[in-house]
PDB file of C-alpha atoms in Angstrom:
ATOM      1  CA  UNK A 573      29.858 -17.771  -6.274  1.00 70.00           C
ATOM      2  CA  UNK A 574      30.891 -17.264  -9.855  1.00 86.00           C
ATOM      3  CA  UNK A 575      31.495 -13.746 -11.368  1.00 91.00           C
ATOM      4  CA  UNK A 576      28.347 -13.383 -13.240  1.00 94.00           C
ATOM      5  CA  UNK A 577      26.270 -14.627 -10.795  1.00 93.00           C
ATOM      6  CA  UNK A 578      27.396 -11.835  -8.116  1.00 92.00           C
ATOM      7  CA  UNK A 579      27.247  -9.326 -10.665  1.00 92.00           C
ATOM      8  CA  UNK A 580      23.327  -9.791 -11.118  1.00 92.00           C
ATOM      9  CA  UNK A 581      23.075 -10.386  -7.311  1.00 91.00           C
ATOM     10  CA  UNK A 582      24.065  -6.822  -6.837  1.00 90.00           C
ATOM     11  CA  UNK A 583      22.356  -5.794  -9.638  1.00 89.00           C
ATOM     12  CA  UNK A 584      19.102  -6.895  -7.819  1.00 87.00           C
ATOM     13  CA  UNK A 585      20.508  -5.752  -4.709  1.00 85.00           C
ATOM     14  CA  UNK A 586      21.102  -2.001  -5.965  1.00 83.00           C
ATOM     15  CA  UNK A 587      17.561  -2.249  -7.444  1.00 80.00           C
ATOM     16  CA  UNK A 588      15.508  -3.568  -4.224  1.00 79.00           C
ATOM     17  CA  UNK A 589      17.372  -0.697  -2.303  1.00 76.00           C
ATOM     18  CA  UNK A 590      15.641   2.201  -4.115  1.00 74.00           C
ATOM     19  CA  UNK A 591      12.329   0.512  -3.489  1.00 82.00           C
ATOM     20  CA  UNK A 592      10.713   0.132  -0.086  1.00 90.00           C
ATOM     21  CA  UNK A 593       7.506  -1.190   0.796  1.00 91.00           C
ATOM     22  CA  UNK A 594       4.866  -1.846   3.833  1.00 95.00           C
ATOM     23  CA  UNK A 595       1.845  -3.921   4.216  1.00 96.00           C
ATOM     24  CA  UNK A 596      -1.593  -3.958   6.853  1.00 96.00           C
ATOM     25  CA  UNK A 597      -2.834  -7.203   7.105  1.00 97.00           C
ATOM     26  CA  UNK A 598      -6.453  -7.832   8.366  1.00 96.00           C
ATOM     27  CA  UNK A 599      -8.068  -4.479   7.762  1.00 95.00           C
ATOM     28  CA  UNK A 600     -11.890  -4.614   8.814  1.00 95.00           C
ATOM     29  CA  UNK A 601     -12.647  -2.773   5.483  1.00 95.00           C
ATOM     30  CA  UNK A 602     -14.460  -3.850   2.555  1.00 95.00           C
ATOM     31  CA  UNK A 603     -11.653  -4.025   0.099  1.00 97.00           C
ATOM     32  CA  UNK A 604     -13.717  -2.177  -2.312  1.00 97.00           C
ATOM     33  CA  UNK A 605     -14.096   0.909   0.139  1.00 96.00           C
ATOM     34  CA  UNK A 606     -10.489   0.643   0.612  1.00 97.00           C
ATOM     35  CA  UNK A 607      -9.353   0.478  -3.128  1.00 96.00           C
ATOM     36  CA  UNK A 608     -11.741   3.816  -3.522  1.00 97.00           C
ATOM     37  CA  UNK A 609      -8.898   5.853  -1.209  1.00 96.00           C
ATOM     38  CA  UNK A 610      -6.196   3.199  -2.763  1.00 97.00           C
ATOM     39  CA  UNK A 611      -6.992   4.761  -6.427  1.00 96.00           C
ATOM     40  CA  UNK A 612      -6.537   8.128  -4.988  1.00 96.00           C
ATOM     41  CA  UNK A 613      -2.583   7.903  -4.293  1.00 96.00           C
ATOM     42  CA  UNK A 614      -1.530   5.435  -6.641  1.00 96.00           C
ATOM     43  CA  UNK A 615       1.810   6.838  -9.244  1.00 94.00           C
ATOM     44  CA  UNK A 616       1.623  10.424  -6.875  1.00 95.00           C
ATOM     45  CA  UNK A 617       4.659  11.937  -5.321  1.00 95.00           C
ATOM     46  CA  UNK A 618       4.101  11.041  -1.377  1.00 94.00           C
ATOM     47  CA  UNK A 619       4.177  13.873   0.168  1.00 94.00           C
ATOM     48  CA  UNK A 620       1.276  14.945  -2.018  1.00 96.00           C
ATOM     49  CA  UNK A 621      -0.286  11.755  -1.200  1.00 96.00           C
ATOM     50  CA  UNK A 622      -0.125  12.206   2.631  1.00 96.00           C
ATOM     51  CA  UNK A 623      -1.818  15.386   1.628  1.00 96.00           C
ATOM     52  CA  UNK A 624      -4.585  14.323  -0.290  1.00 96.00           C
ATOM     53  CA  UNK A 625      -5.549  11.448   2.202  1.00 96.00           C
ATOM     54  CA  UNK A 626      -5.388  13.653   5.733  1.00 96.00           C
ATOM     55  CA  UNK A 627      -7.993  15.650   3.778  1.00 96.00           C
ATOM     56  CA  UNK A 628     -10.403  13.011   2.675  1.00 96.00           C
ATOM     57  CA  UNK A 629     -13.698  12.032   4.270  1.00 96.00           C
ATOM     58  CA  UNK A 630     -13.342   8.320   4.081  1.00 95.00           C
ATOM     59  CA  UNK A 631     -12.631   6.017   7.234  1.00 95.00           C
ATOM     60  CA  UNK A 632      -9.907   4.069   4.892  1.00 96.00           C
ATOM     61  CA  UNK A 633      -7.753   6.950   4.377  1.00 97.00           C
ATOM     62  CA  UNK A 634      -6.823   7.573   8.049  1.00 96.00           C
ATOM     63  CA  UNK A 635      -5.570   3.524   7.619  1.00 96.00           C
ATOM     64  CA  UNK A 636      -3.482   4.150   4.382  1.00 97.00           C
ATOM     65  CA  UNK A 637      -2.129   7.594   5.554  1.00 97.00           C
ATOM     66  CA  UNK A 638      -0.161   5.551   8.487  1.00 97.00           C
ATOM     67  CA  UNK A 639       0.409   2.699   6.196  1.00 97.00           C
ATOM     68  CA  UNK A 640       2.233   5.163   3.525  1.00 96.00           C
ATOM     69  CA  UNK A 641       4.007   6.986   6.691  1.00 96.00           C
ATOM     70  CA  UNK A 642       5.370   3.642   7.455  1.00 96.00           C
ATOM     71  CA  UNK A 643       6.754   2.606   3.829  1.00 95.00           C
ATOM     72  CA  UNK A 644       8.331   6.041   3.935  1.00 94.00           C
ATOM     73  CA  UNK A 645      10.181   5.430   7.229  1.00 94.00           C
ATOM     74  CA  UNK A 646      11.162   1.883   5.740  1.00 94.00           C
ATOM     75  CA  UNK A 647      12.943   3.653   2.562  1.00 92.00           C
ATOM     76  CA  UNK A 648      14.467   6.383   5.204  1.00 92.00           C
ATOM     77  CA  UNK A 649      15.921   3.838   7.108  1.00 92.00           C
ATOM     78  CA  UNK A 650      17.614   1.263   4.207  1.00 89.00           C
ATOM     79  CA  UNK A 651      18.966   4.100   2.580  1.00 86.00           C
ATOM     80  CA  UNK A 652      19.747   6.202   5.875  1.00 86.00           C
ATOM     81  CA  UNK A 653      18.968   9.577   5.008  1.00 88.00           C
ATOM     82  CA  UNK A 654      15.353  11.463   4.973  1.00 90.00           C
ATOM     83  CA  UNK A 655      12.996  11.651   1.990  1.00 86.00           C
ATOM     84  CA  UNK A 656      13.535  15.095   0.172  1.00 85.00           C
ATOM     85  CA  UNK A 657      10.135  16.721  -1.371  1.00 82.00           C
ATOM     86  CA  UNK A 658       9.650  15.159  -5.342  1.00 83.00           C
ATOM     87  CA  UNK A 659      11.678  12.252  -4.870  1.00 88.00           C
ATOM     88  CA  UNK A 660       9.418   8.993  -3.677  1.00 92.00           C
ATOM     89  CA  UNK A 661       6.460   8.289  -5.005  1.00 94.00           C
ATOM     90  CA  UNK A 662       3.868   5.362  -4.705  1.00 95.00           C
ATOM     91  CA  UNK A 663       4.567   2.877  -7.494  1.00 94.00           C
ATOM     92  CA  UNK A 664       2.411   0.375  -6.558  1.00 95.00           C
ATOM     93  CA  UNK A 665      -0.165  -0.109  -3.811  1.00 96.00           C
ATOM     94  CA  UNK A 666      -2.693  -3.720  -4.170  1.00 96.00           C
ATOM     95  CA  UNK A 667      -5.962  -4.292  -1.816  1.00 97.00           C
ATOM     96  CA  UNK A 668      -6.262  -7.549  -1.874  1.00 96.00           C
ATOM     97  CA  UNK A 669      -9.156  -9.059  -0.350  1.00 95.00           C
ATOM     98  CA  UNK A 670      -8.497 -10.868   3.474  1.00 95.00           C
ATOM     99  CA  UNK A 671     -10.466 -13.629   5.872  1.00 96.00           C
ATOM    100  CA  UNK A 672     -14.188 -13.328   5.571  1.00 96.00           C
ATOM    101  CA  UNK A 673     -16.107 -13.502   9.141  1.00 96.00           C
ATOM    102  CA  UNK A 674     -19.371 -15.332   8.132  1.00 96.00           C
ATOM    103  CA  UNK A 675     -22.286 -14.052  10.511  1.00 96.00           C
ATOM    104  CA  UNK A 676     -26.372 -14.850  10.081  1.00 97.00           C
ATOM    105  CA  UNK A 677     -28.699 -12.223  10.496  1.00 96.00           C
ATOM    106  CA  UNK A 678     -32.644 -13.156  11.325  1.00 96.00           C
ATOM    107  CA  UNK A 679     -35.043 -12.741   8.755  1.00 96.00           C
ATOM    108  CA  UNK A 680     -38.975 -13.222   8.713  1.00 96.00           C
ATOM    109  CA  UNK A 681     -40.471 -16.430   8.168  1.00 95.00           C
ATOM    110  CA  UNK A 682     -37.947 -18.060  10.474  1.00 94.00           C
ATOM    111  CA  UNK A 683     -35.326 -17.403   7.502  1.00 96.00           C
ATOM    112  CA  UNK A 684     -31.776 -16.214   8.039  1.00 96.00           C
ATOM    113  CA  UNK A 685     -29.714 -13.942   5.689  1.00 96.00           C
ATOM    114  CA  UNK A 686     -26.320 -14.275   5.205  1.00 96.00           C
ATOM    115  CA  UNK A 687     -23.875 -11.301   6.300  1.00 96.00           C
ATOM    116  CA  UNK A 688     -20.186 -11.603   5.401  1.00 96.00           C
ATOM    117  CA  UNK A 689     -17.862  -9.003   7.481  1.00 96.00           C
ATOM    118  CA  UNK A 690     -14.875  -8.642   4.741  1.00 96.00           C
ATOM    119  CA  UNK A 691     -11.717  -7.911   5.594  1.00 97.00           C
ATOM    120  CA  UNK A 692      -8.443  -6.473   3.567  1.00 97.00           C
ATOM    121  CA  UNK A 693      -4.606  -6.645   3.007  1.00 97.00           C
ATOM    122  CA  UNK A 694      -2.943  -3.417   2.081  1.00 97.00           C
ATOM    123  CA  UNK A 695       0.639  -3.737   0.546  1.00 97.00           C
ATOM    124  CA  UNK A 696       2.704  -0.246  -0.834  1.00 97.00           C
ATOM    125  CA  UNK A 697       5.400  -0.206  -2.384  1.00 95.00           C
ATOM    126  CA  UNK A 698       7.673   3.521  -1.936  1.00 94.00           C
ATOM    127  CA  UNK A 699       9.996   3.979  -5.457  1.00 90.00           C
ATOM    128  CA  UNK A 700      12.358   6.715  -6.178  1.00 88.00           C
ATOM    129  CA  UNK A 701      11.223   9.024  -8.798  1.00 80.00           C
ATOM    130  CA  UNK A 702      14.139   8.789 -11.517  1.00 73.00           C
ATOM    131  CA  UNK A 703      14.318  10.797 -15.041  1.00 50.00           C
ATOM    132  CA  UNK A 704      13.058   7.483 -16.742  1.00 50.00           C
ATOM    133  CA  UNK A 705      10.525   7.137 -14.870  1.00 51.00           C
ATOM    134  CA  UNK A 706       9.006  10.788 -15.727  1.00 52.00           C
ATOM    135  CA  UNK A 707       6.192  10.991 -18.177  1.00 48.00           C
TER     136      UNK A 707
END
């Protein structure tokens, strides 16, 4: 491997280790309830986060709350020490929609109406908060 070419490999390296990230696959959500609690968190400090979803009424939350615990653990463990108050926050989190169970419901008239049971993928992504970064 040639000079330059190791050089950017650790600069990607370095980079990818301040960021940490965790993804839910197959949530049996609507992905619009989901990205309701989703908007909630996204760009806050995580502890704050955690806060903000153990206190909210919505079924997702309870879902996300472990998923964010989980991206936290992830960044504790690459760079082996524990998250200090202020310093990770929640740079990006996407609800993307997932498999769609297709189901008929009976209707008058010897009609059936469609019901589709959606389903999501949840994917965080944990960044250190640097000086740059502030607004």
């Amino acid at each position: 491997m040639g000079a330059r070419k190791r050089i950017t490999a650790e600069k990607r390296k370095e980079a990818k280790q301040a960021i940490s990230l965790a993804k839910l696959n197959n949530v049996p959500t609507s992905p619009r309830k989901m990205r309701l609690v989703a908007d909630m968190i996204r760009g806050v400090e995580v502890f704050r986060a955690l806060g903000v979803l153990k206190y909210s009424n919505k079924e997702a939350a309870a879902r996300i709350e472990k998923l964010l615990r989980s991206a936290i653990a992830n960044w504790e463990a690459k760079n082996e020490r524990k998250a200090e108050s202020g310093e990770l926050y929640v740079s990006i989190i996407n609800v993307d929609g997932g498999a769609m169970l297709k189901r008929m419901r009976t209707a008058p008239q010897g009609r059936g109406y469609r019901i589709r049971k959606r389903s999501n993928h949840v994917t965080i992504q944990v960044d250190t908060l640097n000086k740059e970064n502030q607004n």
